[in-house]
Structure formats: C-alpha cells, structure tokens
Short mmCIF file of C-alpha atoms in Angstrom, two decimals:
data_model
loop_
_atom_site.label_atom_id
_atom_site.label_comp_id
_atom_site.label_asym_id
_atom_site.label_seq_id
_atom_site.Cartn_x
_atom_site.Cartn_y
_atom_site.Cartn_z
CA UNK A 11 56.06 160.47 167.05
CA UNK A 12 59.90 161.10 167.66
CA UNK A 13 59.80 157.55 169.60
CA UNK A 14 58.16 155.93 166.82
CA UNK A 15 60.91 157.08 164.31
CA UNK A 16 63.42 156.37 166.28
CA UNK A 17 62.49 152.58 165.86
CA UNK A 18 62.07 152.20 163.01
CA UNK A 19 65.43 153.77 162.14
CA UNK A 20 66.57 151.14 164.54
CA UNK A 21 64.86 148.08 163.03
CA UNK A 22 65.94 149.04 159.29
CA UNK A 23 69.47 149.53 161.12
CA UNK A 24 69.19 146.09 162.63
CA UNK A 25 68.36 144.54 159.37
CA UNK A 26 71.15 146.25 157.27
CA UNK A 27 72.90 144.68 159.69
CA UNK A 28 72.00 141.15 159.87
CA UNK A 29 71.93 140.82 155.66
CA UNK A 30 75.59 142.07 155.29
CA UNK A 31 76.71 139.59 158.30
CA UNK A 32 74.68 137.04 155.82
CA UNK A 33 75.94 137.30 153.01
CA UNK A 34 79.10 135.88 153.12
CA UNK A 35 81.75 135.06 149.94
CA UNK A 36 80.27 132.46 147.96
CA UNK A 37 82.06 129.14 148.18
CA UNK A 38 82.80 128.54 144.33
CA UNK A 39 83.70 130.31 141.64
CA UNK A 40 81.92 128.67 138.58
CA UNK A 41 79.62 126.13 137.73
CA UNK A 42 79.34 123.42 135.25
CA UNK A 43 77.95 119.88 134.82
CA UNK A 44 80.04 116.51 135.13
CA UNK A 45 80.42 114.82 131.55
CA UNK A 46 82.98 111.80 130.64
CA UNK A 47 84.96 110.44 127.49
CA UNK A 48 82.19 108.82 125.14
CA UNK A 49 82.52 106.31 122.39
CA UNK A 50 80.40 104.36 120.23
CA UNK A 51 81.10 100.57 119.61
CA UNK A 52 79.56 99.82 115.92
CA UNK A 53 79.53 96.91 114.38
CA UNK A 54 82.46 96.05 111.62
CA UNK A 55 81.19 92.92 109.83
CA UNK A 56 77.19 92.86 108.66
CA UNK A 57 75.24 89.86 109.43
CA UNK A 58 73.62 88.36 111.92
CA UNK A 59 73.94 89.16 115.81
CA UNK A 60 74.01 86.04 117.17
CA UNK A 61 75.47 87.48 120.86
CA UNK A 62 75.12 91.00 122.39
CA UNK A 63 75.58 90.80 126.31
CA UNK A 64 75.83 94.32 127.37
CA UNK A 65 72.91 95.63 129.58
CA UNK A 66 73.17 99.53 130.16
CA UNK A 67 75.22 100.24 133.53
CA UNK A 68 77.39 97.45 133.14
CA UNK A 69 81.37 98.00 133.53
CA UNK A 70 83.32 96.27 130.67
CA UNK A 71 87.03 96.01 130.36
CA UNK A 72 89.30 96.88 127.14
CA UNK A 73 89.48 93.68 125.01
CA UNK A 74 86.27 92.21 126.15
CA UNK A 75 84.45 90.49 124.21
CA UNK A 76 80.51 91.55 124.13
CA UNK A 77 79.06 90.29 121.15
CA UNK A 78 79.56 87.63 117.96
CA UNK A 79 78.33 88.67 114.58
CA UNK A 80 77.42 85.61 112.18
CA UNK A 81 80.55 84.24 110.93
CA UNK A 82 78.95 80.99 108.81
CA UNK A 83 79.81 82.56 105.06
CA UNK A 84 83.47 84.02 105.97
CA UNK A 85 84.05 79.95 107.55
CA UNK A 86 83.06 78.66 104.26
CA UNK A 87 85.31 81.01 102.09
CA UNK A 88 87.92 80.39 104.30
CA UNK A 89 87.79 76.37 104.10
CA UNK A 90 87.31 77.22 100.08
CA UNK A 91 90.78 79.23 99.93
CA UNK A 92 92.25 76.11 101.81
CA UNK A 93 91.52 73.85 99.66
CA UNK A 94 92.65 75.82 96.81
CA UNK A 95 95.92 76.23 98.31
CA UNK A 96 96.22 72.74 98.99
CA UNK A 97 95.79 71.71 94.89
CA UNK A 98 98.40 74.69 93.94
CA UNK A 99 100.81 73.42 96.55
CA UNK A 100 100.71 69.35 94.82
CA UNK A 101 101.09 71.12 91.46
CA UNK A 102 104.53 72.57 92.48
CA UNK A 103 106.65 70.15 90.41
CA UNK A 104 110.30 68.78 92.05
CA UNK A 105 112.66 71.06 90.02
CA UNK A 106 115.71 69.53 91.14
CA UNK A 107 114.42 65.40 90.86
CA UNK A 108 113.03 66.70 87.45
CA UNK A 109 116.40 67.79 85.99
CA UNK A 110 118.32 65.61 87.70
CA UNK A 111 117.90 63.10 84.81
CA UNK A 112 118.46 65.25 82.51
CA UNK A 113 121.75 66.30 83.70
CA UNK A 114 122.60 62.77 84.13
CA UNK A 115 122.06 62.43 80.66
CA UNK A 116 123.90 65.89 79.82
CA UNK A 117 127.00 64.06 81.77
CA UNK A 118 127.10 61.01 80.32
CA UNK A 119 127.29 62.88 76.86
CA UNK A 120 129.88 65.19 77.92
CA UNK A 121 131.99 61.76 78.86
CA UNK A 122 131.01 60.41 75.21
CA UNK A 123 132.83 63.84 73.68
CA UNK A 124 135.50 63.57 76.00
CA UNK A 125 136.09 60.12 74.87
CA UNK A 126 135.77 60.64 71.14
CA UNK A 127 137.58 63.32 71.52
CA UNK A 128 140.78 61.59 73.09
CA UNK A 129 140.37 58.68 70.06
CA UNK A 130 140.03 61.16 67.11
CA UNK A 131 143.67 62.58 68.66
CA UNK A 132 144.88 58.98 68.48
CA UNK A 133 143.62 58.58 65.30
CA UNK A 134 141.87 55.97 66.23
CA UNK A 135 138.04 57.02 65.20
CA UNK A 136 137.26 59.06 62.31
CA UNK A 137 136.58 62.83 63.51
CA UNK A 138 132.69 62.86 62.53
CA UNK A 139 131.93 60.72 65.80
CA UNK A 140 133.76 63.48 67.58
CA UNK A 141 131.15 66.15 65.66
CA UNK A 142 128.03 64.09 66.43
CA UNK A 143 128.91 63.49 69.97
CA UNK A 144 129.39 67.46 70.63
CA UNK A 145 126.01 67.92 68.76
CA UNK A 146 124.32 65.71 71.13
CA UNK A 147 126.17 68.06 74.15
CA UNK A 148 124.56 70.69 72.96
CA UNK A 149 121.34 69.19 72.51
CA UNK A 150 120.79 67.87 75.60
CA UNK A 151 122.55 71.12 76.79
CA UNK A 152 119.34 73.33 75.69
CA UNK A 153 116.80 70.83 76.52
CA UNK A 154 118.49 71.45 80.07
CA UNK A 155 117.87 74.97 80.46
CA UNK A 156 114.62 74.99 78.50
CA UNK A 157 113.59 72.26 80.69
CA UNK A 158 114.92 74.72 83.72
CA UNK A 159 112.99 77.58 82.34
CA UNK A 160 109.70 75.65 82.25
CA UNK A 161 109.56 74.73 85.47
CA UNK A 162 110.88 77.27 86.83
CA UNK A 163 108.16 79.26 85.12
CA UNK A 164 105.92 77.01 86.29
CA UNK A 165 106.92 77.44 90.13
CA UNK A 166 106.71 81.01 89.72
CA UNK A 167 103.71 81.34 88.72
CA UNK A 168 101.72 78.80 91.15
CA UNK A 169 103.79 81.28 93.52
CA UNK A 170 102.03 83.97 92.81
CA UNK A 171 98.53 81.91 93.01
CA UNK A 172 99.72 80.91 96.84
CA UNK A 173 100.38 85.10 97.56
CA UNK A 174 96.94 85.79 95.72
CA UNK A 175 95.21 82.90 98.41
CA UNK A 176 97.00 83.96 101.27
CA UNK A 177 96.81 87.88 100.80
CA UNK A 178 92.59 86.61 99.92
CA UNK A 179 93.04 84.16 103.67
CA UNK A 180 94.37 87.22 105.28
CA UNK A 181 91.74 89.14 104.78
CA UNK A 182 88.98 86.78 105.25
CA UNK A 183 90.83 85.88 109.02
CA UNK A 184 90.61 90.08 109.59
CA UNK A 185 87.03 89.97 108.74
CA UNK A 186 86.36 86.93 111.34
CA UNK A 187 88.41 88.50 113.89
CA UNK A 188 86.11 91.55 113.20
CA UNK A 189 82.74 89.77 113.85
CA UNK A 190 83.85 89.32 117.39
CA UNK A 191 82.76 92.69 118.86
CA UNK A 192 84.92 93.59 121.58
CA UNK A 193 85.28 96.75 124.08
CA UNK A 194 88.14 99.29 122.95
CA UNK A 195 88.34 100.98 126.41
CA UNK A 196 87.44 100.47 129.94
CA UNK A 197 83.88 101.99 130.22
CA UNK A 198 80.60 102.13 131.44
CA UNK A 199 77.55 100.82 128.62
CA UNK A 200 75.39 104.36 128.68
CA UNK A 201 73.45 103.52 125.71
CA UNK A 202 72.65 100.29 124.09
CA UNK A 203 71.67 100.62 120.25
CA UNK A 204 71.27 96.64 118.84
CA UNK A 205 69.87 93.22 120.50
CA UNK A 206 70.52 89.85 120.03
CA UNK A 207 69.05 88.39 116.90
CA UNK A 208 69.10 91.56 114.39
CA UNK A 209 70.71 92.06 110.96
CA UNK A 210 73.48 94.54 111.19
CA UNK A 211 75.64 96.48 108.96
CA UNK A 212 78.46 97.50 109.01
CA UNK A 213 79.25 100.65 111.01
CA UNK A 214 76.04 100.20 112.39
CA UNK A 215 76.27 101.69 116.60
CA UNK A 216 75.70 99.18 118.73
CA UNK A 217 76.28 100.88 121.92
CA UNK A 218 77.80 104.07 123.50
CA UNK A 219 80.50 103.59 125.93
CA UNK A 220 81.69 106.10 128.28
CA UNK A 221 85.06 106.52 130.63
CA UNK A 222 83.47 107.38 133.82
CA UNK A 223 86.33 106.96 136.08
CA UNK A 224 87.82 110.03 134.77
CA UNK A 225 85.36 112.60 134.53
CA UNK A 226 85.52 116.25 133.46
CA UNK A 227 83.86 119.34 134.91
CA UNK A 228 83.30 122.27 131.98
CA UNK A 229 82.88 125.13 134.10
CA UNK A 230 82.13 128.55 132.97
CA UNK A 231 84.48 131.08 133.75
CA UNK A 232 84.72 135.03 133.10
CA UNK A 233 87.20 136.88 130.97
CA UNK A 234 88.72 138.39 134.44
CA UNK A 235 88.93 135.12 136.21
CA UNK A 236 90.59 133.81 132.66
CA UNK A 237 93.95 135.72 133.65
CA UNK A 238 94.32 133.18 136.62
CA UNK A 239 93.94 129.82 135.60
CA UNK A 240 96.45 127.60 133.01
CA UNK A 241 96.41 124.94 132.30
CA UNK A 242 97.63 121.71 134.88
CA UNK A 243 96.51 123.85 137.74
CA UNK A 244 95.15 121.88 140.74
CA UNK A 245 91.56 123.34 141.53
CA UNK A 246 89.30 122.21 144.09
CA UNK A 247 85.64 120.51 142.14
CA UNK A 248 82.09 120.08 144.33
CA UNK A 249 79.86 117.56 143.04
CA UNK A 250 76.66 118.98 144.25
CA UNK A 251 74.00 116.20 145.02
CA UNK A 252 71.21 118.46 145.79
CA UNK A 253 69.73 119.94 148.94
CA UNK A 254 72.73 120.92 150.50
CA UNK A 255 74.67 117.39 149.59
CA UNK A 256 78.67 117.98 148.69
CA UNK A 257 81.54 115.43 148.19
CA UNK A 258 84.80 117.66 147.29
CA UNK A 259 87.39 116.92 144.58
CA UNK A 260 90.51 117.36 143.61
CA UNK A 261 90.70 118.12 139.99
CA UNK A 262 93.34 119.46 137.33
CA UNK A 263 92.65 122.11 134.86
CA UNK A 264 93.13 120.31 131.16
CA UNK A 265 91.59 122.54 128.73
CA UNK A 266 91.20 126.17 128.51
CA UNK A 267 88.72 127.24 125.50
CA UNK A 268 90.56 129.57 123.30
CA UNK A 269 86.67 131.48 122.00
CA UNK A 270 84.60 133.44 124.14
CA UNK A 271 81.23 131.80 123.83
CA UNK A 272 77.51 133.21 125.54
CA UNK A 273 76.56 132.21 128.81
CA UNK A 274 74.33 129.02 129.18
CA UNK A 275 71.25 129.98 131.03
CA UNK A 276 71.88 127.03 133.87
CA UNK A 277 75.38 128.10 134.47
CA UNK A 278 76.06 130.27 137.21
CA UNK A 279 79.74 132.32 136.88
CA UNK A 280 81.14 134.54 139.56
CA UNK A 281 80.10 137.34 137.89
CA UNK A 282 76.41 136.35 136.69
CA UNK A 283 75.94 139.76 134.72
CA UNK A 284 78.67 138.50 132.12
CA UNK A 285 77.40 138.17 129.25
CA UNK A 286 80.62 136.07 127.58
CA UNK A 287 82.48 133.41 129.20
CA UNK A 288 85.19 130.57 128.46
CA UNK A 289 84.84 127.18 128.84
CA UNK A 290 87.34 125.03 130.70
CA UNK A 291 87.55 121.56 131.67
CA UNK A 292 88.89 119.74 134.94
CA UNK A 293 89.87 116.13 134.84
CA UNK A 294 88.73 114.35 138.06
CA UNK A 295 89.53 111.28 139.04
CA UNK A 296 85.87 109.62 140.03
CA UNK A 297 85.30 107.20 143.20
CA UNK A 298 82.04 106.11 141.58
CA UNK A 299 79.66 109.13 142.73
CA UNK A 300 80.10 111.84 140.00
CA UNK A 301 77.39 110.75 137.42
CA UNK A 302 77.61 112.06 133.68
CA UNK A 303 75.24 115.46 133.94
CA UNK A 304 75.76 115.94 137.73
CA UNK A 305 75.63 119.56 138.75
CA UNK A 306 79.56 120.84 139.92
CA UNK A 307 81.54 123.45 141.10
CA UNK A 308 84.85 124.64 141.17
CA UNK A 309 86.92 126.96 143.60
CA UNK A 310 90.32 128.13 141.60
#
C-alpha cells in the first residue's frame, strides 16, 4: 500500500512537472485581423456603360482609366455651344473701322470751322457761315459718341453671351471628362458592382477598391498593456496562415482608440478574462501575402 502511494505521488509529481516546463510565455501579445484602405469608385455621369474592364483581383494604377460612360448627348451640346459661339463672334461689329468714318467726317468739319472762322476775322464771310459750320461740329460731334455708345453696347453685351457659352462649354467638357471613369488610387478591385452595357446613375458604386500594399492590423489590447504603447512605435506583426504557418512583420503603431470598447469573441488579448479592451492599428507594409481578413498578431 505505502509502495503504491508512493507512485502515484511520483507520477502526479512528474506531471506537475512536465505541464509547467510546457507552458511557456506565449509568443504575442494580441490578436486582430488584417484589413486595408477601401474605396468605392461610383459613377459621376448617368448613361450608358459602354466600357467597364475591371475583373475582381486585378491591380490598377491611380489615373487609370477603367471604364467610358456614354458620352453621345454631352458631344452634341458641346458642337451646339460651338456653333453658337461662332454666330456671336461674326456679330462683334469693327468699332474702330466703324467710327473711323465718322471721325473723318467730324475732322473735316472741324477744318470747315477753322476756316470760317479765320474768314469771318478777315471779314471776308458773313459770321452766320461761321455759326452753321460749328453747328455741324457739334452734330457730327454727338453722332460720334452716340455712335461709340452703340457699339460699344453692342460689344458688351455679345461679351457677356461668349462668358455665358464658355462658362455653359466648361461645364459640358467637366461632365465628358467625368464619363471617363478612372482609378483615384493604386488598389486592388475587391468588389465589382456594374458591367458593361447597364444604365447608370450618377453616384451609382461601380466597384470597391482597396490599398492592399499597406495593410493594417487592429489588434485588441488591454487597459494595462495600453500604458506601453504610443503611437509610431515599431512592433513586431505575425500573419498567421494556419496550422502552424507564420511570415513576421515589421509594423508601426498608427492609431490608438481613445474608447474602451467589449471584447470581440474571436479576438484573443493577453489577458483573455478582460472584459474591455482598446483598439489599435499597425500599418504594415505588405509583400503580397497579408490578405484583407487574415488572422494576425502582434508582439509590443
């Protein structure tokens, strides 16, 4: 009996043993999942969708251009504001050939009084020629500047007909520049909303873009481990690929969560009884394996 006892105290010994040796410091500190920058390209003109290349997966660049909305109607408004212009413009009259003759006229008057005006002195004409040619200086004198004022009139406001068209071309030109449907960023296509062929409006989505080579990590972290990190610390990030399968990280703290918030039930923190936790994010620059979703960790 006392041989017995003896090992059994031994085995439970033995195992005691053999669990603490096991159970060594966990190599992380939180958990979180990998998720990226994500925008939605929409549609800015309605019409037609005569083009939409982008197949899900594919890598576009910033400025390319994925897709043509119908731009038939904004061609023919634009050729209609053209022409327009084009009969204001030829009904601009020549101010200065206009009243050219009339100061010509004006001139030769002006010599008339001058000349009358040196005989009446000599006595030589009586001095109601001198009277009548002065009256016709003045005549001609306002038919001048009325003449001036018409047409200047006249100028101005085929002026403002040419702003109206080209502030009315401007706008049309934005709207066709708008119907090409180009990529804002360098992304990934994650979603694709629209095909080739459909009616769209616009702010319709087309498709949902992400920036997948900088990802994030939000990780999970408790109110304790808050009094050690700040942010533009340099953490090291797991991307866990299951069964065992790691590629480390270097990543950057850039966000720190100023509101406690409940634990999610798939993260794991280093203290799994806590109940509240902050979130934090960690910028990682991505070689093409960390996948939006992916399961991470992070050692601070």
């Amino acid at each position: 009996m006392t041989h017995h006892r003896f090992l059994l105290l031994s085995l439970a010994g033995m195992s005691l043993l053999l669990t603490a040796c096991g159970s060594g410091e966990r190599e992380y500190d939180a958990t979180g999942t990998f998720e990226a920058t994500e925008t939605t390209l929409s549609a800015e003109q309605g019409g037609t969708l005569l083009s939409f290349t982008l197949t899900e997966g594919d890598a576009v660049a910033a400025g390319q251009q994925v897709g043509l909305i119908d731009t038939t109607q904004l061609w023919l408004s634009i050729q209609q504001l053209l022409t327009s212009k084009q009969v204001y413009e030829s009904q601009k009259p020549d101010v200065q050939t206009q009243l050219a003759a009339m100061r010509q006229q004006l001139a030769k008057a002006q010599q008339e009084e001058q000349r009358y005006r040196e005989l009446v002195a000599d006595g030589a004409a009586p001095a109601k020629m001198l009277d009548d040619a002065t009256s016709q200086v003045l005549v001609l004198q306002r038919q001048l500047n009325a003449l001036s004022s018409q047409l200047n009139t006249q100028v101005s406001t085929l002026n403002s007909q040419l702003s109206t068209v080209d502030a009315q071309l401007t706008q049309l030109y934005d709207q066709l520049a708008r119907c090409h449907i180009t990529v804002p960023l360098d992304a990934t296509v994650i979603e694709k909303y629209a095909e080739q062929g459909e009616l769209v409006t616009p702010g319709r989505p087309l498709a949902k873009l992400a920036d997948t080579s900088h990802m994030y990590l939000r990780a999970y972290v408790t109110s304790q481990q808050l009094q050690n990190i700040r942010i533009g610390q340099n953490v090291t990030v797991f991307a866990d690929y299951g069964d065992g399968q790691k590629k480390e990280y270097q990543g950057t703290v850039t966000w720190i969560s100023s509101q406690s918030e409940f634990t999610p039930k798939t993260i794991l923190t280093d203290d799994e009884r806590a109940d509240l936790v902050y979130a934090v994010k960690i910028g990682v620059e991505n070689d093409g394996f960390v996948k939006i979703g992916m399961y991470g960790e992070v050692k601070l």
